[in-house]
PDB file of C-alpha atoms in Angstrom:
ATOM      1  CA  UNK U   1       7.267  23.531  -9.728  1.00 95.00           C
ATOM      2  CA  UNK U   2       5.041  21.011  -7.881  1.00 97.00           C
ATOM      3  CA  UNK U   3       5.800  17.383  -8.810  1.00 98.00           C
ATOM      4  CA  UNK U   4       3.076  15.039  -9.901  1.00 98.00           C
ATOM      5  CA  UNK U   5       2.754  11.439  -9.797  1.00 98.00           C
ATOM      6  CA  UNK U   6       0.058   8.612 -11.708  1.00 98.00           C
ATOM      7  CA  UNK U   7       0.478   5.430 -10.425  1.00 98.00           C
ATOM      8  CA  UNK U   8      -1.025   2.033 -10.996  1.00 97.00           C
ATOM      9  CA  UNK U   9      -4.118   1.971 -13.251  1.00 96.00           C
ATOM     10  CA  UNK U  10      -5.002   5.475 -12.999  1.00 96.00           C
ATOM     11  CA  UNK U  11      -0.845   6.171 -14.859  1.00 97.00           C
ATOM     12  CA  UNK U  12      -1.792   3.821 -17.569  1.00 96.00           C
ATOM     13  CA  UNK U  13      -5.022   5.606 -18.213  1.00 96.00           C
ATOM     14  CA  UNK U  14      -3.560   8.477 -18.458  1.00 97.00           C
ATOM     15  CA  UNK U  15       0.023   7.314 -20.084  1.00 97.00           C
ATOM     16  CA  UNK U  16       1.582   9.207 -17.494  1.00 96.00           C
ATOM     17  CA  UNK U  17       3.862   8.269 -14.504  1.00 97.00           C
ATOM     18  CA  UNK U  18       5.104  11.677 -13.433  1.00 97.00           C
ATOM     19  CA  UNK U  19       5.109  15.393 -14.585  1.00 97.00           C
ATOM     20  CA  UNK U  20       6.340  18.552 -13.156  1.00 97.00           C
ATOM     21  CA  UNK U  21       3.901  21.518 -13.277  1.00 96.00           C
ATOM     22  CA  UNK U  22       4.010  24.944 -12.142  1.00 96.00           C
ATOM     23  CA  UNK U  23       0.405  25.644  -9.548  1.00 95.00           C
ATOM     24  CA  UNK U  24       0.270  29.426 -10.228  1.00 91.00           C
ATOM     25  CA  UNK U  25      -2.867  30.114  -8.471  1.00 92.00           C
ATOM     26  CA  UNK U  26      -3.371  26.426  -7.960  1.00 96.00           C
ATOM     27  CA  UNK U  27      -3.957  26.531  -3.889  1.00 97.00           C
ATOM     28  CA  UNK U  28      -5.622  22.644  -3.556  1.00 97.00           C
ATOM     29  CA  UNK U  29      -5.905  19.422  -4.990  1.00 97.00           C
ATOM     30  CA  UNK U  30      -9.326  20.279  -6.293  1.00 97.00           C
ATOM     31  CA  UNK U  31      -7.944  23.256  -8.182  1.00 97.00           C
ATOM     32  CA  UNK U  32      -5.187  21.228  -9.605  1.00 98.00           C
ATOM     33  CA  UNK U  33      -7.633  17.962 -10.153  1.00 97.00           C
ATOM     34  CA  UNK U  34      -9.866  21.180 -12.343  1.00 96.00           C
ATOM     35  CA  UNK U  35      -6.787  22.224 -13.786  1.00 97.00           C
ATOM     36  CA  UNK U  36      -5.779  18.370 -14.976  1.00 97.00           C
ATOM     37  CA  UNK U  37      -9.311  17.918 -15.974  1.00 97.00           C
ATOM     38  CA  UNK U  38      -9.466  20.538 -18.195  1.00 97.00           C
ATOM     39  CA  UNK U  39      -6.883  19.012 -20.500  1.00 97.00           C
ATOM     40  CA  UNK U  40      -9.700  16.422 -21.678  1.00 96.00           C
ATOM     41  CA  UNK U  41     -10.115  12.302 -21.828  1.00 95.00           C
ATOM     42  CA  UNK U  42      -8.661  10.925 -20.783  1.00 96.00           C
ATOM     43  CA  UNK U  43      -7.821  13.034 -17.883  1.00 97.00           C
ATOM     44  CA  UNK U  44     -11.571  14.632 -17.073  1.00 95.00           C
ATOM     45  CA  UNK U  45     -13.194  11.254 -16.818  1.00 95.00           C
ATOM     46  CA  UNK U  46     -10.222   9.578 -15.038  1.00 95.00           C
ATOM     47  CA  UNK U  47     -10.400  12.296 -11.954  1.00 94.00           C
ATOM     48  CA  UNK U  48     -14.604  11.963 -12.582  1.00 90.00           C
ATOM     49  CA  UNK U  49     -14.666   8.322 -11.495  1.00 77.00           C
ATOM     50  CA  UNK U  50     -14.453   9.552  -8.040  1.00 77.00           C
ATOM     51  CA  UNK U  51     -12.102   6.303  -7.343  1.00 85.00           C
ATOM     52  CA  UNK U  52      -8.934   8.650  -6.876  1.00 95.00           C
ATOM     53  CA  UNK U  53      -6.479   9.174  -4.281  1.00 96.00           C
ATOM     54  CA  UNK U  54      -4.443  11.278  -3.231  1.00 97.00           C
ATOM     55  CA  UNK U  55      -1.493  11.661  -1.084  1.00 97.00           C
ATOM     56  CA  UNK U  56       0.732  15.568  -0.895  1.00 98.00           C
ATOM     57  CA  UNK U  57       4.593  14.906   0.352  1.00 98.00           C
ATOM     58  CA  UNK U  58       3.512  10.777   0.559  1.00 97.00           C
ATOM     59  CA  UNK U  59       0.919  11.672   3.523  1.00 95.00           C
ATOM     60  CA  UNK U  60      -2.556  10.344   2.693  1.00 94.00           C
ATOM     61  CA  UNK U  61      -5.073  13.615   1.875  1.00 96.00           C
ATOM     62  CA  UNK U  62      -7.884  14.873   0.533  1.00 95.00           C
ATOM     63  CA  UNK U  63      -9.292  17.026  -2.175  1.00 95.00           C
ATOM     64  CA  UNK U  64      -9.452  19.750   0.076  1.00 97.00           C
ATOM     65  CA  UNK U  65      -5.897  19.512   0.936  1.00 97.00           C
ATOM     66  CA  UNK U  66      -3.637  22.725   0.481  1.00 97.00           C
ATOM     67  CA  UNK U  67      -0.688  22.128  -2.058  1.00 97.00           C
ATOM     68  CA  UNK U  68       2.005  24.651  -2.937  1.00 96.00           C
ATOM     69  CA  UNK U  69       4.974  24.457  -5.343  1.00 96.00           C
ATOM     70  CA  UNK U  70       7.696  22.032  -4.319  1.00 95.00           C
ATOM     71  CA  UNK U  71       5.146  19.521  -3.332  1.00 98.00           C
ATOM     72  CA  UNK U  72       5.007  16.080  -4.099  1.00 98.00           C
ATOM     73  CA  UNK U  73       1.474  15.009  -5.271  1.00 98.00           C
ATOM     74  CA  UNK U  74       0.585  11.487  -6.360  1.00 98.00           C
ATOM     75  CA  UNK U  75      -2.581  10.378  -7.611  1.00 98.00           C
ATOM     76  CA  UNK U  76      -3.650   6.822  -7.396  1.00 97.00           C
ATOM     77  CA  UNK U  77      -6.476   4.137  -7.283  1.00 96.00           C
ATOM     78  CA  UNK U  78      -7.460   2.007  -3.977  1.00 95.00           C
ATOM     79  CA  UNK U  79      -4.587   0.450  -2.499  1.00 96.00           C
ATOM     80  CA  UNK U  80      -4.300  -3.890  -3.423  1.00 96.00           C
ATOM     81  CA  UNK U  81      -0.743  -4.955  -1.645  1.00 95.00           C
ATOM     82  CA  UNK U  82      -1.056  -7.639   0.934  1.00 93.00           C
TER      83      UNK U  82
ATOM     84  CA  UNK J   1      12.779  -1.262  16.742  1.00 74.00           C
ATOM     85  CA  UNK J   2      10.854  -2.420  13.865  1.00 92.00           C
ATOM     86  CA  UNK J   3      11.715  -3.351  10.407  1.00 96.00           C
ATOM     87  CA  UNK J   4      10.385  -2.510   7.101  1.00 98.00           C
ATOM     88  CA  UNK J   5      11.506  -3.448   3.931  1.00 98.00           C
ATOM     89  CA  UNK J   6       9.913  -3.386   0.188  1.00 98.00           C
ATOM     90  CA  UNK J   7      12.258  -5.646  -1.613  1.00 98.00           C
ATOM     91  CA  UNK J   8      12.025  -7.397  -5.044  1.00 98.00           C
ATOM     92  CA  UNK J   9      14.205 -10.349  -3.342  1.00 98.00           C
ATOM     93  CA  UNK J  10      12.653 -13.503  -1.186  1.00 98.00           C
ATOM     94  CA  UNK J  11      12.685 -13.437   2.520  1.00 98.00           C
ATOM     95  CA  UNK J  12      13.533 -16.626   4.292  1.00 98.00           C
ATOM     96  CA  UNK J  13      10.948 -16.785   7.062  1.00 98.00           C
ATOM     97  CA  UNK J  14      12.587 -18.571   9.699  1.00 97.00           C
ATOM     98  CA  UNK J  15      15.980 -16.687   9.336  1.00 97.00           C
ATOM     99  CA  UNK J  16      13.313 -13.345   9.794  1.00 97.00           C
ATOM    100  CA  UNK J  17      11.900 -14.536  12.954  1.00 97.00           C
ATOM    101  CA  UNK J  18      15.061 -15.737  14.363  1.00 96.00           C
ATOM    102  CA  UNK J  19      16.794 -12.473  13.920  1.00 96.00           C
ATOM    103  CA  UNK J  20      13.283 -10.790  16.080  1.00 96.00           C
ATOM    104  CA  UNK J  21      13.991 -13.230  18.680  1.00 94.00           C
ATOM    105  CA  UNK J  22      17.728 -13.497  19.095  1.00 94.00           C
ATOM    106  CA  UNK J  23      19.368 -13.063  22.223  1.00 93.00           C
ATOM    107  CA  UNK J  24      16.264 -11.671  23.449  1.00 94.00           C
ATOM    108  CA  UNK J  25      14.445 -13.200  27.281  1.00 95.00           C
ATOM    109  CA  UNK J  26      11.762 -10.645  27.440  1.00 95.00           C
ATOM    110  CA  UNK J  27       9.528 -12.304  24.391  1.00 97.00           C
ATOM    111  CA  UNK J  28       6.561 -14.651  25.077  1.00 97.00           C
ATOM    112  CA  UNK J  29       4.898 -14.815  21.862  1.00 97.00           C
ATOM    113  CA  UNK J  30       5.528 -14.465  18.127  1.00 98.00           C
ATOM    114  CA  UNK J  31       2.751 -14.545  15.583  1.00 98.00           C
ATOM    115  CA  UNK J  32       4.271 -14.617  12.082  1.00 98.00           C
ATOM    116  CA  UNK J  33       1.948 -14.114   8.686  1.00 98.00           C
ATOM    117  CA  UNK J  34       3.186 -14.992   5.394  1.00 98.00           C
ATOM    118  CA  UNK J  35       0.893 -14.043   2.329  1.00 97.00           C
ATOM    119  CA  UNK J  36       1.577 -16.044  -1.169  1.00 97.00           C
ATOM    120  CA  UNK J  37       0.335 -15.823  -4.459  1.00 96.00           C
ATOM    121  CA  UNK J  38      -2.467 -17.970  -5.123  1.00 93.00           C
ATOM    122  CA  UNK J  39      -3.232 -19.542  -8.703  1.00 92.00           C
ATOM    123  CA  UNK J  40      -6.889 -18.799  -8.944  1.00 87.00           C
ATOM    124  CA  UNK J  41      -8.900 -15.195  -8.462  1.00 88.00           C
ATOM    125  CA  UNK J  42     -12.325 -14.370  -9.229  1.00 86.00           C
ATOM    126  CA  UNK J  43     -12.657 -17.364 -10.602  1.00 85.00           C
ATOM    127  CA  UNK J  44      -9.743 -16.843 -13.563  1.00 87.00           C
ATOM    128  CA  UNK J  45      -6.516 -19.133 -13.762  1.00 91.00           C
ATOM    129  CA  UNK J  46      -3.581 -16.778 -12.175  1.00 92.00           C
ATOM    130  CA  UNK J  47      -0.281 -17.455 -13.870  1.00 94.00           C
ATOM    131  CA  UNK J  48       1.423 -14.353 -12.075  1.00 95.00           C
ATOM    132  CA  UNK J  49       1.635 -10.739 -10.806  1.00 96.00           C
ATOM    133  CA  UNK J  50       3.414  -7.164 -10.859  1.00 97.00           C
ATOM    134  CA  UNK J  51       3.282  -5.423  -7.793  1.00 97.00           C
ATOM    135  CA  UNK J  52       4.202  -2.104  -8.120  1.00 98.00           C
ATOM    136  CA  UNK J  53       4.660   0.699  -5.183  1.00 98.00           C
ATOM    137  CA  UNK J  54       5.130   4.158  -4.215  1.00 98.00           C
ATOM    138  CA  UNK J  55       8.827   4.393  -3.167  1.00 97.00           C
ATOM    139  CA  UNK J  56       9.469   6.667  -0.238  1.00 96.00           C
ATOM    140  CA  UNK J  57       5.801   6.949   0.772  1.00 98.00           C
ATOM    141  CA  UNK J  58       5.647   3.131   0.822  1.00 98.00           C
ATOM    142  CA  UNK J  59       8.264   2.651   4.041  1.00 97.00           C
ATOM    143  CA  UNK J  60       6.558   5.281   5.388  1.00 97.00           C
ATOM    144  CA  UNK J  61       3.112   4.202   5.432  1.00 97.00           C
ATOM    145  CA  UNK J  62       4.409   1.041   7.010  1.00 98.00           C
ATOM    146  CA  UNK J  63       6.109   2.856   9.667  1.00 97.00           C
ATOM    147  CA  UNK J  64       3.590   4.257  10.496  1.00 97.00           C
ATOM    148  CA  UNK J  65       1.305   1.607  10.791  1.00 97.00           C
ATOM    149  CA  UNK J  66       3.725  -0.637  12.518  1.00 98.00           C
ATOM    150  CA  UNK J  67       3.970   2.489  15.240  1.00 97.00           C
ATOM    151  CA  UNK J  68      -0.032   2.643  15.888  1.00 97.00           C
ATOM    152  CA  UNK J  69      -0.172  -1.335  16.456  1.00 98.00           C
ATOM    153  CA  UNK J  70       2.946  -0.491  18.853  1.00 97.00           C
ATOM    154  CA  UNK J  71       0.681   1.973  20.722  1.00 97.00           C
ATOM    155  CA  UNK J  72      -2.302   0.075  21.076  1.00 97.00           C
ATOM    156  CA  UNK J  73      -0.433  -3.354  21.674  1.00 98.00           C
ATOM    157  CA  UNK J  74       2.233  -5.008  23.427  1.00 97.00           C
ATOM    158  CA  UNK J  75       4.638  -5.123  20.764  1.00 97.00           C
ATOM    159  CA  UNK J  76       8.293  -5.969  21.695  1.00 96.00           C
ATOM    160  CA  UNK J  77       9.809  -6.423  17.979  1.00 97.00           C
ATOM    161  CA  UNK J  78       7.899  -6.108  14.511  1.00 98.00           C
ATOM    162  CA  UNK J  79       9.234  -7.004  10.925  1.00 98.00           C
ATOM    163  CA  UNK J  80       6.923  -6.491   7.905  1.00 98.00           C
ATOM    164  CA  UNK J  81       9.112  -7.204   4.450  1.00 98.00           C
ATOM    165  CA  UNK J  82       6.725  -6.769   1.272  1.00 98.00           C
ATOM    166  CA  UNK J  83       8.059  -7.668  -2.426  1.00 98.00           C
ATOM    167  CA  UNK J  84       7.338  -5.350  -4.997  1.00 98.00           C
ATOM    168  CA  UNK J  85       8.300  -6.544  -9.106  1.00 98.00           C
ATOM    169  CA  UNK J  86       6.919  -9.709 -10.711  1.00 97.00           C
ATOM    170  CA  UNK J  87       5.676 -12.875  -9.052  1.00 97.00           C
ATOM    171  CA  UNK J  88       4.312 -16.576  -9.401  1.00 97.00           C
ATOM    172  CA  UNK J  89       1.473 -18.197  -8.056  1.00 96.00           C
ATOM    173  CA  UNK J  90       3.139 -19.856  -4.748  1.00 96.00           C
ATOM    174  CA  UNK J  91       5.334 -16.837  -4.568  1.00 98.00           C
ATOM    175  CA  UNK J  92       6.035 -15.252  -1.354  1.00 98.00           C
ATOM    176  CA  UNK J  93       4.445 -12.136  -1.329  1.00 98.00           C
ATOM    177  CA  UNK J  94       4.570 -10.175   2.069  1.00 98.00           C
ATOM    178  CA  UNK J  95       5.607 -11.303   5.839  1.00 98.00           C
ATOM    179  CA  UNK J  96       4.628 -10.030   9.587  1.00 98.00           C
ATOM    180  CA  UNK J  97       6.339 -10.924  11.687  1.00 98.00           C
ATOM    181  CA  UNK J  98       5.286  -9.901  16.006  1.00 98.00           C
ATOM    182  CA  UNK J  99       7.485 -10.601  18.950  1.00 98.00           C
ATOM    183  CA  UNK J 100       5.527  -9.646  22.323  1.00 97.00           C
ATOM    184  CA  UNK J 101       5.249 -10.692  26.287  1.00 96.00           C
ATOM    185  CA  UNK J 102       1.849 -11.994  25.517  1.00 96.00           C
ATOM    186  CA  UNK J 103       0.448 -14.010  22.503  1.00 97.00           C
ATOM    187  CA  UNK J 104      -3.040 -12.139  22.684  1.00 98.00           C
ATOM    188  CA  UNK J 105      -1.201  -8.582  21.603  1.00 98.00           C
ATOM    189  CA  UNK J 106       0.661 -10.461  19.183  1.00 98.00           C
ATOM    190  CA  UNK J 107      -2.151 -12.039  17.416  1.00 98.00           C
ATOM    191  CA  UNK J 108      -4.065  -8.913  17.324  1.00 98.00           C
ATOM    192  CA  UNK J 109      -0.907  -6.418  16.040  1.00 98.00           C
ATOM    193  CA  UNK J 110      -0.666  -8.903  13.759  1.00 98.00           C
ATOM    194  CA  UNK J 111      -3.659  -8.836  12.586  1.00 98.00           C
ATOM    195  CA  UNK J 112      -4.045  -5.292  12.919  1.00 98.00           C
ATOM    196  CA  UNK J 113      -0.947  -4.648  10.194  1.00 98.00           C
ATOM    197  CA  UNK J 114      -2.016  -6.842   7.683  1.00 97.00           C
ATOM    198  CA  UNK J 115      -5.561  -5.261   7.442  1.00 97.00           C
ATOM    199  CA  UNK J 116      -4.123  -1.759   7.739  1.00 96.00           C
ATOM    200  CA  UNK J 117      -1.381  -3.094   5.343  1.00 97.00           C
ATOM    201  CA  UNK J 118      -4.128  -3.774   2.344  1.00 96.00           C
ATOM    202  CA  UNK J 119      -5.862  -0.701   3.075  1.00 93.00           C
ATOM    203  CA  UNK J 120      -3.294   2.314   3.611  1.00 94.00           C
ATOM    204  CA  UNK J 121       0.162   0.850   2.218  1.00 97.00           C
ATOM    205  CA  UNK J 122       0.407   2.334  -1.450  1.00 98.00           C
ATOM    206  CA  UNK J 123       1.016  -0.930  -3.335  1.00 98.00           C
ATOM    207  CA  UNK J 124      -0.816  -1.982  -6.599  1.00 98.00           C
ATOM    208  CA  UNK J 125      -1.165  -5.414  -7.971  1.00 97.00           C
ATOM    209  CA  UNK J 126      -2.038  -6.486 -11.831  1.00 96.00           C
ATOM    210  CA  UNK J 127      -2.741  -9.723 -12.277  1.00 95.00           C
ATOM    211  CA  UNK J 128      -1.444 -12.027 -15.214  1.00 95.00           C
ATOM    212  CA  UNK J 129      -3.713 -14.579 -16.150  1.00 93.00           C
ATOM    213  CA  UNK J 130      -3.144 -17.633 -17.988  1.00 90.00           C
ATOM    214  CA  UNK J 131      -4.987 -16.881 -21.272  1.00 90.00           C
ATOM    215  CA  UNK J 132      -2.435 -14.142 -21.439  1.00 91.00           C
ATOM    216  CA  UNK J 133      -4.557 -11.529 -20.670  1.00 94.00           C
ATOM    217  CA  UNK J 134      -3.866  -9.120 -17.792  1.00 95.00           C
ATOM    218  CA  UNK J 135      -5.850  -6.871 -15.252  1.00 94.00           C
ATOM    219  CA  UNK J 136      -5.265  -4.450 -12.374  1.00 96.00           C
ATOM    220  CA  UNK J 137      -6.698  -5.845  -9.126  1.00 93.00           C
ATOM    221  CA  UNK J 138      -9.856  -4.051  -7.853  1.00 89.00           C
ATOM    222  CA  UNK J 139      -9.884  -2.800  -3.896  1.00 88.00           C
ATOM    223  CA  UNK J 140     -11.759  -4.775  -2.055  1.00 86.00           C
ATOM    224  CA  UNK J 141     -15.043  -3.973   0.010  1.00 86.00           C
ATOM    225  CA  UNK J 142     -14.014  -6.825   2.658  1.00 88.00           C
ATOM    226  CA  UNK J 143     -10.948  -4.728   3.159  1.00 89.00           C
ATOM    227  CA  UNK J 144     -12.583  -1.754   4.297  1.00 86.00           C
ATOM    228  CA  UNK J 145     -14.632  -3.725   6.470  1.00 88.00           C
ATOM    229  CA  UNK J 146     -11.411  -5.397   7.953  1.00 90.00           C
ATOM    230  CA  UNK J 147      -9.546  -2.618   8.341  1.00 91.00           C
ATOM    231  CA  UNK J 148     -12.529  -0.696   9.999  1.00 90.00           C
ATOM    232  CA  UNK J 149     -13.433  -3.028  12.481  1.00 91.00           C
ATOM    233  CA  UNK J 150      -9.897  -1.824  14.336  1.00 91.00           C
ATOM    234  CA  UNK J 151     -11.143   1.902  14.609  1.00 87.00           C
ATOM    235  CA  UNK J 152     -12.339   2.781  17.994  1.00 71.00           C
TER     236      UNK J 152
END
């Protein structure tokens, strides 16, 4: 089981802070950003706004990132501390 | 060296930069930042703010920007405490704090962190406002610009 995390905006969207989810064939963000996106709204147009980050074991990635089961994953808008 | 913290408690800003100084002969130069809450954004009265974070990847992100400004600066000491939880306008929000040989690689580390800081540091704010309303803050174009003058 990978875990997920929603954080800031994009976790009240989605009324969602954290999840745990098996990736079967789930090999990259994209495929698990598809895979969350089929679920429907709010989810499809959330990951749509193209205003998402991402960050696998609390390194910053990308979409194209590999992910695996055990993984951390967190989802998130721009950064605003400071 | 360094040290991070994400804390919901105050920091006492000359107790910080003591403690980066003390019993130390090798510093020249400290450059200290303090950001605060102000009362007014975007034009709206500001009557306070939640800052929320990623725990774990939070320290680490600091770390790590703390270590580049180490690599490309002078840095002797650094301390960078950010709260996290709710705060008032003239709250205390995050400190940098740069002890170095020189005050030019202090300045600039200094500088360096906080721009990195508001770019790559996975904090969020949402801002109260005084008709009781409240928003999440939008990322800010300026920032990006900031942050990117500093890549080489």
């Amino acid at each position: 089981m990978a875990k997920i995390l929603y954080f800031a905006r994009l976790g009240e969207q989605l009324k969602a802070s954290s999840e745990e989810l098996s990736l079967d064939d789930m090999n990259t963000v994209r495929q698990l950003v598809d895979h969350l996106q089929d679920r429907g709204e709010p989810w499809s147009s959330e990951f749509e706004s193209g205003r998402v980050l991402v960050a696998v074991n609390q390194e910053m990635s990308d979409f194209d990132s590999a992910v695996s089961d055990n993984d951390e994953i967190a989802f998130f808008p721009p950064v605003t501390g400071g | 060296m360094s040290r991070i913290s994400v804390q919901e408690q105050d920091f006492d800003v000359g107790q910080e930069l003591h403690a980066i100084c003390d019993g130390r002969t090798d510093i020249g130069a400290t450059v200290t930042f303090v950001g605060l809450v102000r009362d007014m954004n975007l034009d709206d009265s500001v009557s306070g703010m939640a800052l929320q974070h990623y725990p774990g990847m939070t320290e680490k992100a600091l770390h790590k920007i703390v270590n580049e400004a180490s690599q490309r600066w002078e840095v002797q000491d650094a301390t960078v405490i950010h709260r996290v939880g709710e705060l008032i306008p003239s709250d205390q929000i995050v400190l940098v704090c740069i002890a170095s040989s020189h005050r030019h690689d202090a300045f600039e580390a200094c500088s360096f962190i906080m721009d990195y800081l508001k770019t790559r540091a996975p904090f969020w704010k949402k801002e109260m406002l005084k008709d009781g309303s409240s928003r999440w803050i939008d990322a800010r174009e300026s920032d990006d610009h900031a942050a990117g003058r500093w890549e080489k």
